[in-house]
Coordinates of C-alpha atoms and ligand atoms in Angstrom, one line a residue:
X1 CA 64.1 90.0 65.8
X2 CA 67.6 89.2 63.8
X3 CA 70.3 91.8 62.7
X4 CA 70.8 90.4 59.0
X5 CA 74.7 90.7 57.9
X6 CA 76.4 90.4 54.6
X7 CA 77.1 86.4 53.4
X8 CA 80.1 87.1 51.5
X9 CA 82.1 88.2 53.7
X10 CA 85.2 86.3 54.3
X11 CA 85.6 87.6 58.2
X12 CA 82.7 87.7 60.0
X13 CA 84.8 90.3 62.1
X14 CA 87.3 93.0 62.3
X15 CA 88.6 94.7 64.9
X16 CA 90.0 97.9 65.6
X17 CA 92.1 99.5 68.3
X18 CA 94.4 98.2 71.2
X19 CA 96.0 94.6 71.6
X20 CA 97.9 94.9 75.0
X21 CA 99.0 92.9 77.7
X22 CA 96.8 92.4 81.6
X23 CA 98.8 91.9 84.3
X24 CA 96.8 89.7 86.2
X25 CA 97.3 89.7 90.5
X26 CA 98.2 85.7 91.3
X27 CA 97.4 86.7 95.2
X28 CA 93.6 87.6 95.2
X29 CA 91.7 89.5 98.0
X30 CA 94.7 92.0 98.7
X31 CA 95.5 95.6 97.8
X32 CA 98.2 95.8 95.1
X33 CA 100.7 97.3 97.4
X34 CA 100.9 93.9 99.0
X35 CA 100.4 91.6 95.2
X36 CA 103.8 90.4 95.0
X37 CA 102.9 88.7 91.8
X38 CA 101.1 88.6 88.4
X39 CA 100.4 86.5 85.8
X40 CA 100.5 87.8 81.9
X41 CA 97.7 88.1 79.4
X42 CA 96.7 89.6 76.3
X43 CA 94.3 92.6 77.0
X44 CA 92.5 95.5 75.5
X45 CA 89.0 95.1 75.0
X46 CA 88.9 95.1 71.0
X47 CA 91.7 92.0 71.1
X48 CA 89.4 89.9 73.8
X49 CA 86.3 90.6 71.6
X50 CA 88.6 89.4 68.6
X51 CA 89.9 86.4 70.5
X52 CA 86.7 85.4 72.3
X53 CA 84.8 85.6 68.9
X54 CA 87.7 83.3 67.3
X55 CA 87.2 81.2 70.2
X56 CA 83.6 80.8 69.4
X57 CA 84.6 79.8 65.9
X58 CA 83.8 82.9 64.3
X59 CA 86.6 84.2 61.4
X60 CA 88.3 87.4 63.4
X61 CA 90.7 90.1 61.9
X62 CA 92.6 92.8 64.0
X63 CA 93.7 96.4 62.7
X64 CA 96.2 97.5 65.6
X65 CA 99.9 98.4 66.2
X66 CA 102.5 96.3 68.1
X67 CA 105.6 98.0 70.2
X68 CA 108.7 96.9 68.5
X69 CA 109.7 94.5 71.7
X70 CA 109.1 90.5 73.1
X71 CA 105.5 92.0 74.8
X72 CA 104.5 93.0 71.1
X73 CA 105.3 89.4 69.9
X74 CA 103.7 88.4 72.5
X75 CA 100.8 89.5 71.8
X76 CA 100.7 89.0 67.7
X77 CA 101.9 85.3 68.7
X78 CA 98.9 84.5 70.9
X79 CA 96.5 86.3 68.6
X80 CA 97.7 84.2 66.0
X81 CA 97.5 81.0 67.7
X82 CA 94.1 81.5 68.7
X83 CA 93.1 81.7 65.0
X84 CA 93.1 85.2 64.3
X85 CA 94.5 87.0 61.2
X86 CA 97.1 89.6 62.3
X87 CA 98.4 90.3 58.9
X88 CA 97.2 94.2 59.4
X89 CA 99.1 94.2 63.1
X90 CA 101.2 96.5 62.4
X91 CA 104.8 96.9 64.1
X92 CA 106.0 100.3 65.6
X93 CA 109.0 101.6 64.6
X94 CA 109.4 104.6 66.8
X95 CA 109.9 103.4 69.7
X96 CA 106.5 103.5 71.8
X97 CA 105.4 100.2 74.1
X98 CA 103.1 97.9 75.0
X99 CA 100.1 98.9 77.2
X100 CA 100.0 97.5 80.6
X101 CA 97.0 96.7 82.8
X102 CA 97.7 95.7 86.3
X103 CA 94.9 94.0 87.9
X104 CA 94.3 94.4 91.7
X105 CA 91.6 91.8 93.1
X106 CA 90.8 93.0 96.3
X107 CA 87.5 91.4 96.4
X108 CA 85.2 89.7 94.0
X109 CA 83.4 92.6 94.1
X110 CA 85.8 95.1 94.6
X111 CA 88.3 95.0 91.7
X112 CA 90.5 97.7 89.6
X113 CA 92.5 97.9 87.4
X114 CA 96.1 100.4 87.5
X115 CA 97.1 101.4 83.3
X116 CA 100.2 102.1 82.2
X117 CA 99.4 103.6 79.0
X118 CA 101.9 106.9 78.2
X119 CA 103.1 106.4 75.2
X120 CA 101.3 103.2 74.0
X121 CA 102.3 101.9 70.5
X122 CA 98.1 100.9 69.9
X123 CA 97.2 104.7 69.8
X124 CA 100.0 105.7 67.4
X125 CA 98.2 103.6 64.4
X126 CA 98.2 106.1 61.3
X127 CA 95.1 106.3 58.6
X128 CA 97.2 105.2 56.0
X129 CA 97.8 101.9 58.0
X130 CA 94.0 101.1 57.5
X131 CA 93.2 99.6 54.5
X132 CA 89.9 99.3 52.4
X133 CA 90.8 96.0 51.0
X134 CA 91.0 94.5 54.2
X135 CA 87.7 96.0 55.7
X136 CA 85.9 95.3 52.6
X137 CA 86.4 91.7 53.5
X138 CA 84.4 91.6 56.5
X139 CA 80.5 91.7 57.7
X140 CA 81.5 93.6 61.1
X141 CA 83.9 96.4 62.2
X142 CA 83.9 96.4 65.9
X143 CA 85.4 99.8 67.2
X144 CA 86.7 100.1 70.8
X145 CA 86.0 103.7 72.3
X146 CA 89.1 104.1 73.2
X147 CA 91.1 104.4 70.2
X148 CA 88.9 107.4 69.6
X149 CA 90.9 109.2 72.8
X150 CA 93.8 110.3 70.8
X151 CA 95.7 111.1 67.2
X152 CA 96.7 109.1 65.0
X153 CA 94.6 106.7 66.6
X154 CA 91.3 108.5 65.9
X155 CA 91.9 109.5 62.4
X156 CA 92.3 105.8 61.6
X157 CA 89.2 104.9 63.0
X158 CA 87.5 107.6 61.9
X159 CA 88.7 106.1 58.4
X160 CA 87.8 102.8 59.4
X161 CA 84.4 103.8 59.6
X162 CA 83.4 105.9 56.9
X163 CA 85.3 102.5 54.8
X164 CA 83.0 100.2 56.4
X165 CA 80.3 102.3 55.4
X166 CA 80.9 102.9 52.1
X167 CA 81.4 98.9 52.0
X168 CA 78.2 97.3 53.5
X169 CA 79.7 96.7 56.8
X170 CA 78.5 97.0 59.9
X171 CA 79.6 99.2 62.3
X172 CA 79.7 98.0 66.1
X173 CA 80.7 100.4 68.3
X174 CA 81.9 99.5 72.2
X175 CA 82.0 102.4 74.1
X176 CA 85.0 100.5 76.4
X177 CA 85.6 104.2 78.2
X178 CA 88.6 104.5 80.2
X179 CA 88.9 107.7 81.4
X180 CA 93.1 108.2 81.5
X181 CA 93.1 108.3 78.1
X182 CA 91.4 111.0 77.5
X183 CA 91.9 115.1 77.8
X184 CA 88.6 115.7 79.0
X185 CA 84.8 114.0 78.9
X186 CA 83.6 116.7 76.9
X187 CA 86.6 115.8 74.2
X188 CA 85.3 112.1 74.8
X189 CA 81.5 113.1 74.3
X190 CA 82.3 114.6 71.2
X191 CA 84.0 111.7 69.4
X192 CA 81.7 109.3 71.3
X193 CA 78.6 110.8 69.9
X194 CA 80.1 111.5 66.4
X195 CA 80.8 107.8 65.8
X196 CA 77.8 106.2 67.5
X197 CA 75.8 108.3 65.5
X198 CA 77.3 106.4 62.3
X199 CA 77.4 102.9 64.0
X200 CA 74.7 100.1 63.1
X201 CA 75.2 98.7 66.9
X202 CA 76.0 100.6 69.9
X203 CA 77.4 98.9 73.2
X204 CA 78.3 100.2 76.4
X205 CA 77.3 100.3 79.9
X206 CA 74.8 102.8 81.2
X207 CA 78.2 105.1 82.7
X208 CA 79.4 104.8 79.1
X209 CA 75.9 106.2 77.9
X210 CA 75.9 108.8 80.3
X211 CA 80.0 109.7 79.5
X212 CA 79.2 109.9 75.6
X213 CA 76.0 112.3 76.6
X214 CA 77.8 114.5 78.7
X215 CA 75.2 113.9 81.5
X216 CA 75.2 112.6 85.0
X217 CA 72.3 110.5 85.4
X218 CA 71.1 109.6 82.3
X219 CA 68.3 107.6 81.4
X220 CA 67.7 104.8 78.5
X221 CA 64.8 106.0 76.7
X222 CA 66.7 109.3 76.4
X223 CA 69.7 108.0 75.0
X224 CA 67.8 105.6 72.5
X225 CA 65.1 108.5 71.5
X226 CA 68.5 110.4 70.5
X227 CA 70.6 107.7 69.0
X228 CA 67.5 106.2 66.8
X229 CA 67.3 109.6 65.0
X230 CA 71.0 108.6 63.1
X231 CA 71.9 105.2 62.1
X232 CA 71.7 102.7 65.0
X233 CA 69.7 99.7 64.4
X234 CA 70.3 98.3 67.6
X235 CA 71.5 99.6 71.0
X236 CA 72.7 97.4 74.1
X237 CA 72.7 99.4 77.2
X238 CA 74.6 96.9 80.7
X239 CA 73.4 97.6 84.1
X240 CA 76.9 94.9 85.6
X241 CA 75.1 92.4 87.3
X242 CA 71.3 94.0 86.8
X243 CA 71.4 92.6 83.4
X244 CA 71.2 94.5 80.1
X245 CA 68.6 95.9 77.8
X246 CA 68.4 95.8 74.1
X247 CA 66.4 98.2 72.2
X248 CA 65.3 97.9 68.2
X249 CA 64.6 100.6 66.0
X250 CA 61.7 98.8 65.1
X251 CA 60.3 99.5 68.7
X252 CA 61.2 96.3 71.0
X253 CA 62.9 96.2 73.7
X254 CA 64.7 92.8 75.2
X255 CA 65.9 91.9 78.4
X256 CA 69.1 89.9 79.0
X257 CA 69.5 88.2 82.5
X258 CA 72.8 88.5 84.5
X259 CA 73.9 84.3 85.3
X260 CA 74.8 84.6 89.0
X261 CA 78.3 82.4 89.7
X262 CA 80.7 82.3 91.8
X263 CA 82.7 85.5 90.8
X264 CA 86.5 86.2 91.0
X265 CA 87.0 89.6 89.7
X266 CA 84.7 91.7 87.9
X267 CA 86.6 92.7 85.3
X268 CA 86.2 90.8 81.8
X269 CA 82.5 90.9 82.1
X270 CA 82.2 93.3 78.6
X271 CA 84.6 91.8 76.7
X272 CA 83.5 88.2 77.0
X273 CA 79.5 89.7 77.0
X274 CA 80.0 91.4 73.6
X275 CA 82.3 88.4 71.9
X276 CA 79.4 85.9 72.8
X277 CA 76.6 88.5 72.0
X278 CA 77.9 89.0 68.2
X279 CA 78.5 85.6 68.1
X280 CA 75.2 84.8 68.2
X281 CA 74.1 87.8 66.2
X282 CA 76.2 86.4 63.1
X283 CA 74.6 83.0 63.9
X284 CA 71.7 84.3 62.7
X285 CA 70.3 83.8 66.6
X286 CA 67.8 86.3 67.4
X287 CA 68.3 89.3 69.8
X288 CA 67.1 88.0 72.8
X289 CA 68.6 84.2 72.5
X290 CA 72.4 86.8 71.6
X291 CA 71.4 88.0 75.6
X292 CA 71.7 84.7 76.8
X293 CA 74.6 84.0 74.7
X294 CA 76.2 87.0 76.0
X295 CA 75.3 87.1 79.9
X296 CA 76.6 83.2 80.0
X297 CA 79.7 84.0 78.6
X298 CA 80.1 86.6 80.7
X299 CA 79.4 84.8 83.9
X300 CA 81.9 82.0 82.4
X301 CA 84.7 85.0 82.4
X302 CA 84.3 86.6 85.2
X303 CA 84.5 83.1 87.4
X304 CA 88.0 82.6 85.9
X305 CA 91.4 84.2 86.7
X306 CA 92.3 86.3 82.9
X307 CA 89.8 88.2 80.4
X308 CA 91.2 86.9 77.2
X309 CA 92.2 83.1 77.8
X310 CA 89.7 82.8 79.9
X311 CA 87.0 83.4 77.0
X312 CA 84.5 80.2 76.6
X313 CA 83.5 77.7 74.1
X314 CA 80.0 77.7 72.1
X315 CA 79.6 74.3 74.2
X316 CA 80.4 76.1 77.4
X317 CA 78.0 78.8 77.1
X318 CA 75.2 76.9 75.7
X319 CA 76.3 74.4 78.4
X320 CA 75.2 77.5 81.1
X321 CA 72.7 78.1 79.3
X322 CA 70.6 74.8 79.5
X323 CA 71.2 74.4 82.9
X324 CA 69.9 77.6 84.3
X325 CA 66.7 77.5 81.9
Ligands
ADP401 N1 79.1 89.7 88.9 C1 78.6 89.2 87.8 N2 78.1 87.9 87.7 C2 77.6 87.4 86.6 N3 77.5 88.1 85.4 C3 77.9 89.4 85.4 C4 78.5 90.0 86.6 N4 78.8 91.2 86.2 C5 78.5 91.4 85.0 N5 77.9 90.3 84.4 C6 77.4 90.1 83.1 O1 78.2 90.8 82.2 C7 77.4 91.8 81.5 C8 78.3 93.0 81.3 O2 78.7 93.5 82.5 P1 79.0 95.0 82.8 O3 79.6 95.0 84.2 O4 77.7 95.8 82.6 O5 80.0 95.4 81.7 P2 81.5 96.0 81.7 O6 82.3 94.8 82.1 O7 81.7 96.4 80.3 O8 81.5 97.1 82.7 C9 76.2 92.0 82.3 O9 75.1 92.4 81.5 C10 76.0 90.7 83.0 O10 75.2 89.8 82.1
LIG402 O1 90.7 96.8 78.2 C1 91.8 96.8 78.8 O2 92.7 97.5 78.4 C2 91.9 95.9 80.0 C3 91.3 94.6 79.7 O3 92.2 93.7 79.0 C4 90.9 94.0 81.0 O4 90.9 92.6 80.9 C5 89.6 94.5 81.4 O5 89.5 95.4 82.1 C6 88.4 93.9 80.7 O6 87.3 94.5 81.3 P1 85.8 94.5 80.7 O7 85.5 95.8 80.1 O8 85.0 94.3 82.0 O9 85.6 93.4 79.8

């Protein structure tokens, strides 16, 4: 089965939320006490997906809000470069910074990551920053989770979405929870399950799910059953290195493979997961082949040292690909 998207579309996505910086740990397989030093990325989920999808060749947009300082340059610099449009990154002007995320690589297995994120520029984007002209433009609006977590942030997704409805496009949600950010899980159930109710495609991993149901142990043919009744065509549920599941309206259900490699930190695995999975989507690939796409990718990522430069080529992944089948 295939997702069908809009052809006249000049991006094929837009993203909305945080563009910030990872501070990756140089010295793996030590605590972060003893990392003495770090290497500097661009991070936030929404700007990997918009920089592994430009990567893969794919037209990318970003809707986000830069601190007023060189790590905000930074950032709109390296977007740029990669190829995608920051003309509605827009710049701070009271004063709030870039967020940071410190990486600590204790283990291959055993990573995590240390935020600083109190007064972050990327949550202070206003609702009359979005624009309809601009979201009009494009077949997808991905939203990341976590610009749900506070105002003005939430209003302008919230805006963001009911634009992309009322234009024909369609509405990718990430879950991308990170609990600092938010007051409480109930607050974070509440947005959570208001905007995935309006989304075409919902993404997240099974602790997601079970974050935006409120529930301990939730189960997959619960939270489909319930999101199936609103507007979700599609629903993409990871288990980390189990694999993932993909489950149709119509009924099916998919399986995508995890590609075992030679892992250096965990982290990365969504990002780079979901830029190759809607890559393929656009490509007019269907669901199942997107899997592939998306579990290479993310074994590609998660073998290398950063999230966002780290994302692969199309010949990369279908590189993977070919030689596992
Ligand atoms: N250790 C790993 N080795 C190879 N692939 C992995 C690994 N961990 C995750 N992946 C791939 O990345 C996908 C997303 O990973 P997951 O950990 O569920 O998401 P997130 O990074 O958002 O928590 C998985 O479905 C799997 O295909
Ligand atoms: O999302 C963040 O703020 C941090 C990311 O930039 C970081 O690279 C990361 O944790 C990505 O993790 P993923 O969800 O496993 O892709």
């Amino acid at each position: 089965m295939k997702v069908e998207f809009r052809t006249d579309r000049e991006f094929d996505i837009i993203a909305i939320g945080r563009a910030c910086m990872d501070l990756n740990a140089i010295e793996y397989n030590r605590p972060m006490e003893e990392t003495m030093t770090f290497k500097k990325y661009v991070g936030g989920s929404p700007a990997n997906i918009a920089i592994g999808t430009s990567k893969l060749g794919l037209k990318a947009g970003f809707i986000g809000k830069l601190a007023d300082d060189q790590h905000g340059r930074f950032i709109e610099q390296y977007m740029a470069g990669v190829g995608v449009d920051t003309s509605q990154m827009v710049v701070d002007n009271e004063g709030h910074k870039t967020g940071l995320a410190f990486t600590e690589i204790l283990s291959p297995q055993e990573c995590s990551i240390l935020m600083y994120r109190d007064n972050v520029a990327d949550l202070y984007l206003d609702p009359s920053e979005v624009s309809e002209d601009y979201i009009k433009r494009s077949k997808i609006l991905l939203v990341s989770g976590t610009a749900l977590a506070k105002s003005p942030s939430r209003e302008a997704v919230l805006k963001a979405v009911q634009l992309a409805k009322k234009n024909d496009v369609k509405v990718i949600f990430e879950l991308d929870y990170r609990g600092y950010t938010w007051a409480s899980k109930e607050e974070t159930s509440v947005y959570y399950t208001l905007v995935a109710q309006q989304s075409d495609v919902v993404v997240g991993t099974r602790d997601e799910f079970d974050v935006m149901e409120n529930v301990e142990e939730g189960n997959n043919d619960a939270t489909i059953a319930s999101l199936f009744k609103h507007s979700p065509e599609l629903v993409v549920i990871k288990h980390g290195v189990e694999g993932s599941y993909a489950y149709t309206k119509s009924g099916e259900t998919f399986r995508g493979h995890a590609y075992l490699t030679k892992v250096l930190k965990t982290f990365g695995a969504g990002d780079s997961y979901a830029s190759a999975f809607l890559y393929a989507l656009i490509s007019g690939k269907d669901i199942e082949t997107a899997l592939k796409y998306g579990s290479a990718s993310a074994a590609i990522v998660v073998s290398k040292h950063s999230s966002s430069e780290a994302m692969p080529t199309v010949e990369e992944i279908e590189q993977l690909i070919a030689e596992r089948s």
